[in-house]
Amino acid sequence: MAWRNEYADSLHKVLIDTPSGTIECVGGSYAGVPFFVEETASSGGREVVTKPLPFSDSHVNEDVGKKVLSISCNIYLTGADCETKRERLEEALNKEGAFEFVHPHYGRMNARCTAYSLSFKKAEQEFISGEITFVPEQNVEKQAQSVADLRGSAIGKSDSTLSSSKSMFTEVFSIAGKAKSVVDSVAASTTKMLDNIENARGSIRSVSAFVNTLSRIRENIRLIMMSPADFANRIQNLLTLTKETVSDDDANGYVNESLIVMRSIMAKRRGSAYSSADELSSEVDRLALMSAAAMAARSVVDCSFKSVEEAREMQDSLSSVFDDAAEQAGSVEDYVTLMDLQATALKYLRDEMSKLAVVVELPLNGTRDILSVCFDCYGSLDRVDEILERNAVGDPLVMIRESLRVLSK
């Protein structure tokens, strides 16, 4: 709220005598208890988390939201009944809940007291000074409720990463005027990368679109590299074939394949020199790395998990690969993008884990058979195979073990 001097000038001012002299105050109150306000300080701003970039003197700032407005007031209680006012005020300040706060400049609001201190001396009769800090209350019940679309956020950020990485590659990659040895070296390096992508993408190695794109790049790699935009499109086509192309609809495996692609590219980039050919090869690797990262984050939203443990394995794997990729990031922009994709994917996984069952130990009292155990546990026989698979049961009709690992839902 902006300060209005004309409003402040119109407030009723009161002169009170203090041990340090006469001061000018205006009236205020909290929970119906009046006091005089001399000075007010407010604080706010944005919550910013600063993270240093590994192995550099640079850093990035992440804005995590608006700080809560805090209002601090220097107040005075005067008069023959100031002790009574102090008791009533302290009772209100220590009471749980929000109460009406009347401030000379901010007006009326519901607020909570977060801290206060009062000072009074026996030698100073009918006078108490202090400082109180308030935070405004917000009635969330009357505010529009919104739910973050985590799936849409992951897809949107993936699309943005694919587009920006292709644009950057198109802008900086050029073999025009380069020596034949340089072009041959980049072609050979790219061919090795294509081999790694083919080995990693086990779920779509038999898909005709994937096979055809891969073979055309290999056969015409030097010619295709002459047009960076076309080359970038073809490389991304290898990495962005989604689960609709996969016959067994295994999104979990598709995410793992994207992470394998990222690992293979990072391993290839470690220890590389800085010749002209290596710089061009690095741009090809960067395009593939960022594209694979985009698809890993995007495909997480299509995964399905039977338990929290399965989701946690995916979370740990994704977090590890993205952290390693961020450490190798060649620019602040790549670092920020990788961390943003990682955060979006992990947030989605955490949200999904809150809905999933956890593995618990089901005690078995005496000899049991799998059918009766399954029915007692889940109320049906539909999940017999699931129990058998999780526990490696030898004889499902005569089980003499102490417990079985089952899902809580």
CSV table of N, CA, C and O in Angstrom, one decimal, residues 125-177:
chain,number,residue,atom,x,y,z
A,125,GLN,N,5.7,6.6,36.3
A,125,GLN,CA,4.3,6.3,36.5
A,125,GLN,C,3.5,6.7,35.2
A,125,GLN,O,3.7,7.6,34.5
A,126,GLU,N,2.4,5.9,35.0
A,126,GLU,CA,1.4,6.2,33.9
A,126,GLU,C,2.1,6.3,32.5
A,126,GLU,O,1.6,7.1,31.7
A,127,PHE,N,3.1,5.4,32.3
A,127,PHE,CA,3.8,5.5,31.0
A,127,PHE,C,4.5,4.1,30.7
A,127,PHE,O,5.3,3.6,31.5
A,128,ILE,N,4.1,3.5,29.6
A,128,ILE,CA,4.7,2.3,29.2
A,128,ILE,C,5.0,2.4,27.7
A,128,ILE,O,4.2,2.8,26.9
A,129,SER,N,6.2,2.0,27.2
A,129,SER,CA,6.6,2.0,25.8
A,129,SER,C,6.9,0.6,25.4
A,129,SER,O,7.1,-0.3,26.2
A,130,GLY,N,6.9,0.4,24.1
A,130,GLY,CA,7.2,-0.9,23.5
A,130,GLY,C,7.2,-1.0,22.0
A,130,GLY,O,7.0,0.0,21.4
A,131,GLU,N,7.5,-2.2,21.5
A,131,GLU,CA,7.5,-2.4,20.1
A,131,GLU,C,6.8,-3.7,19.8
A,131,GLU,O,6.9,-4.7,20.5
A,132,ILE,N,5.9,-3.6,18.8
A,132,ILE,CA,5.1,-4.8,18.4
A,132,ILE,C,5.2,-5.0,16.9
A,132,ILE,O,5.2,-4.1,16.1
A,133,THR,N,5.3,-6.3,16.5
A,133,THR,CA,5.4,-6.7,15.1
A,133,THR,C,4.1,-7.5,14.7
A,133,THR,O,3.8,-8.5,15.4
A,134,PHE,N,3.5,-7.1,13.7
A,134,PHE,CA,2.3,-7.7,13.2
A,134,PHE,C,2.5,-8.3,11.8
A,134,PHE,O,3.3,-7.7,11.0
A,135,VAL,N,1.8,-9.3,11.4
A,135,VAL,CA,1.7,-9.8,10.0
A,135,VAL,C,0.2,-9.9,9.7
A,135,VAL,O,-0.6,-10.4,10.5
A,136,PRO,N,-0.2,-9.3,8.5
A,136,PRO,CA,-1.6,-9.4,8.1
A,136,PRO,C,-2.1,-10.8,7.9
A,136,PRO,O,-1.4,-11.7,7.5
A,137,GLU,N,-3.4,-11.0,8.2
A,137,GLU,CA,-4.0,-12.3,8.0
A,137,GLU,C,-4.7,-12.3,6.7
A,137,GLU,O,-5.3,-11.3,6.3
A,138,GLN,N,-4.7,-13.5,6.0
A,138,GLN,CA,-5.4,-13.6,4.8
A,138,GLN,C,-6.4,-14.7,4.9
A,138,GLN,O,-6.1,-15.8,5.4
A,139,ASN,N,-7.6,-14.5,4.5
A,139,ASN,CA,-8.7,-15.4,4.6
A,139,ASN,C,-8.7,-16.3,3.3
A,139,ASN,O,-9.3,-15.9,2.3
A,140,VAL,N,-8.0,-17.4,3.4
A,140,VAL,CA,-7.9,-18.2,2.2
A,140,VAL,C,-9.2,-18.9,1.8
A,140,VAL,O,-9.3,-19.3,0.6
A,141,GLU,N,-10.1,-19.0,2.7
A,141,GLU,CA,-11.4,-19.6,2.3
A,141,GLU,C,-12.2,-18.8,1.3
A,141,GLU,O,-12.9,-19.3,0.5
A,142,LYS,N,-11.9,-17.5,1.3
A,142,LYS,CA,-12.7,-16.6,0.4
A,142,LYS,C,-11.8,-16.4,-0.9
A,142,LYS,O,-12.3,-15.7,-1.8
A,143,GLN,N,-10.6,-16.9,-0.9
A,143,GLN,CA,-9.8,-16.7,-2.1
A,143,GLN,C,-10.1,-17.8,-3.1
A,143,GLN,O,-10.4,-18.9,-2.7
A,144,ALA,N,-9.9,-17.5,-4.4
A,144,ALA,CA,-10.0,-18.6,-5.4
A,144,ALA,C,-9.0,-19.6,-5.2
A,144,ALA,O,-7.8,-19.4,-5.0
A,145,GLN,N,-9.4,-20.9,-5.2
A,145,GLN,CA,-8.5,-22.0,-5.0
A,145,GLN,C,-8.0,-22.5,-6.3
A,145,GLN,O,-8.8,-22.6,-7.3
A,146,SER,N,-6.7,-22.7,-6.4
A,146,SER,CA,-6.2,-23.2,-7.7
A,146,SER,C,-5.2,-24.3,-7.4
A,146,SER,O,-4.6,-24.4,-6.3
A,147,VAL,N,-5.2,-25.3,-8.3
A,147,VAL,CA,-4.3,-26.4,-8.2
A,147,VAL,C,-3.3,-26.4,-9.3
A,147,VAL,O,-3.6,-26.2,-10.5
A,148,ALA,N,-2.0,-26.5,-8.9
A,148,ALA,CA,-0.9,-26.4,-9.9
A,148,ALA,C,-1.1,-27.6,-10.9
A,148,ALA,O,-1.2,-28.7,-10.5
A,149,ASP,N,-1.0,-27.3,-12.2
A,149,ASP,CA,-1.0,-28.3,-13.2
A,149,ASP,C,0.4,-28.8,-13.4
A,149,ASP,O,1.1,-28.3,-14.3
A,150,LEU,N,0.8,-29.8,-12.6
A,150,LEU,CA,2.2,-30.2,-12.6
A,150,LEU,C,2.5,-31.0,-13.9
A,150,LEU,O,3.6,-30.9,-14.5
A,151,ARG,N,1.5,-31.7,-14.5
A,151,ARG,CA,1.7,-32.4,-15.7
A,151,ARG,C,1.9,-31.3,-16.9
A,151,ARG,O,2.8,-31.4,-17.7
A,152,GLY,N,1.0,-30.3,-16.9
A,152,GLY,CA,1.1,-29.3,-17.9
A,152,GLY,C,2.4,-28.5,-17.8
A,152,GLY,O,3.0,-28.1,-18.8
A,153,SER,N,2.9,-28.3,-16.6
A,153,SER,CA,4.1,-27.5,-16.4
A,153,SER,C,5.3,-28.3,-16.9
A,153,SER,O,6.2,-27.8,-17.6
A,154,ALA,N,5.3,-29.6,-16.6
A,154,ALA,CA,6.4,-30.5,-17.1
A,154,ALA,C,6.4,-30.5,-18.7
A,154,ALA,O,7.5,-30.4,-19.3
A,155,ILE,N,5.3,-30.6,-19.3
A,155,ILE,CA,5.2,-30.7,-20.7
A,155,ILE,C,5.6,-29.3,-21.3
A,155,ILE,O,6.4,-29.2,-22.3
A,156,GLY,N,5.1,-28.2,-20.7
A,156,GLY,CA,5.5,-26.9,-21.2
A,156,GLY,C,7.0,-26.6,-21.1
A,156,GLY,O,7.6,-26.1,-22.1
A,157,LYS,N,7.6,-27.0,-20.0
A,157,LYS,CA,9.0,-26.7,-19.9
A,157,LYS,C,9.8,-27.6,-20.8
A,157,LYS,O,10.9,-27.2,-21.2
A,158,SER,N,9.4,-28.8,-21.0
A,158,SER,CA,10.0,-29.7,-21.9
A,158,SER,C,10.0,-29.1,-23.4
A,158,SER,O,11.0,-29.1,-24.0
A,159,ASP,N,8.8,-28.6,-23.8
A,159,ASP,CA,8.7,-28.0,-25.1
A,159,ASP,C,9.6,-26.8,-25.2
A,159,ASP,O,10.3,-26.6,-26.3
A,160,SER,N,9.7,-26.0,-24.2
A,160,SER,CA,10.5,-24.8,-24.2
A,160,SER,C,12.0,-25.2,-24.3
A,160,SER,O,12.7,-24.5,-25.0
A,161,THR,N,12.4,-26.2,-23.6
A,161,THR,CA,13.8,-26.6,-23.6
A,161,THR,C,14.2,-27.1,-25.0
A,161,THR,O,15.2,-26.8,-25.5
A,162,LEU,N,13.3,-27.9,-25.6
A,162,LEU,CA,13.6,-28.5,-26.9
A,162,LEU,C,13.7,-27.3,-27.9
A,162,LEU,O,14.6,-27.3,-28.8
A,163,SER,N,12.8,-26.3,-27.9
A,163,SER,CA,12.8,-25.2,-28.8
A,163,SER,C,14.1,-24.4,-28.6
A,163,SER,O,14.8,-24.0,-29.6
A,164,SER,N,14.4,-24.1,-27.4
A,164,SER,CA,15.6,-23.2,-27.1
A,164,SER,C,16.9,-23.9,-27.4
A,164,SER,O,17.8,-23.2,-28.0
A,165,SER,N,17.0,-25.2,-27.1
A,165,SER,CA,18.2,-25.9,-27.5
A,165,SER,C,18.4,-26.0,-29.0
A,165,SER,O,19.6,-25.9,-29.5
A,166,LYS,N,17.3,-26.2,-29.7
A,166,LYS,CA,17.4,-26.2,-31.2
A,166,LYS,C,17.8,-24.8,-31.7
A,166,LYS,O,18.7,-24.7,-32.6
A,167,SER,N,17.2,-23.8,-31.2
A,167,SER,CA,17.5,-22.4,-31.7
A,167,SER,C,19.0,-22.1,-31.4
A,167,SER,O,19.7,-21.5,-32.2
A,168,MET,N,19.5,-22.5,-30.2
A,168,MET,CA,20.9,-22.2,-29.9
A,168,MET,C,21.8,-22.9,-30.8
A,168,MET,O,22.8,-22.4,-31.3
A,169,PHE,N,21.5,-24.2,-31.0
A,169,PHE,CA,22.4,-25.0,-31.9
A,169,PHE,C,22.4,-24.4,-33.3
A,169,PHE,O,23.5,-24.3,-33.9
A,170,THR,N,21.2,-24.0,-33.8
A,170,THR,CA,21.1,-23.5,-35.2
A,170,THR,C,21.9,-22.2,-35.3
A,170,THR,O,22.6,-21.9,-36.3
A,171,GLU,N,22.0,-21.4,-34.2
A,171,GLU,CA,22.6,-20.1,-34.2
A,171,GLU,C,24.2,-20.2,-34.2
A,171,GLU,O,24.9,-19.5,-34.8
A,172,VAL,N,24.7,-21.2,-33.4
A,172,VAL,CA,26.1,-21.2,-33.2
A,172,VAL,C,26.9,-22.3,-34.0
A,172,VAL,O,28.1,-22.3,-34.2
A,173,PHE,N,26.1,-23.4,-34.5
A,173,PHE,CA,26.8,-24.5,-35.2
A,173,PHE,C,27.0,-24.2,-36.6
A,173,PHE,O,26.0,-23.9,-37.3
A,174,SER,N,28.2,-24.3,-37.1
A,174,SER,CA,28.4,-24.1,-38.5
A,174,SER,C,29.7,-24.8,-38.9
A,174,SER,O,30.8,-24.6,-38.2
A,175,ILE,N,29.7,-25.6,-39.9
A,175,ILE,CA,31.0,-26.2,-40.4
A,175,ILE,C,31.4,-25.5,-41.7
A,175,ILE,O,32.3,-26.0,-42.4
A,176,ALA,N,30.7,-24.5,-42.1
A,176,ALA,CA,31.1,-23.8,-43.3
A,176,ALA,C,32.5,-23.3,-43.2
A,176,ALA,O,32.9,-22.6,-42.2
A,177,GLY,N,33.3,-23.6,-44.2
A,177,GLY,CA,34.7,-23.1,-44.2
A,177,GLY,C,35.7,-24.0,-43.4
A,177,GLY,O,36.9,-23.7,-43.3
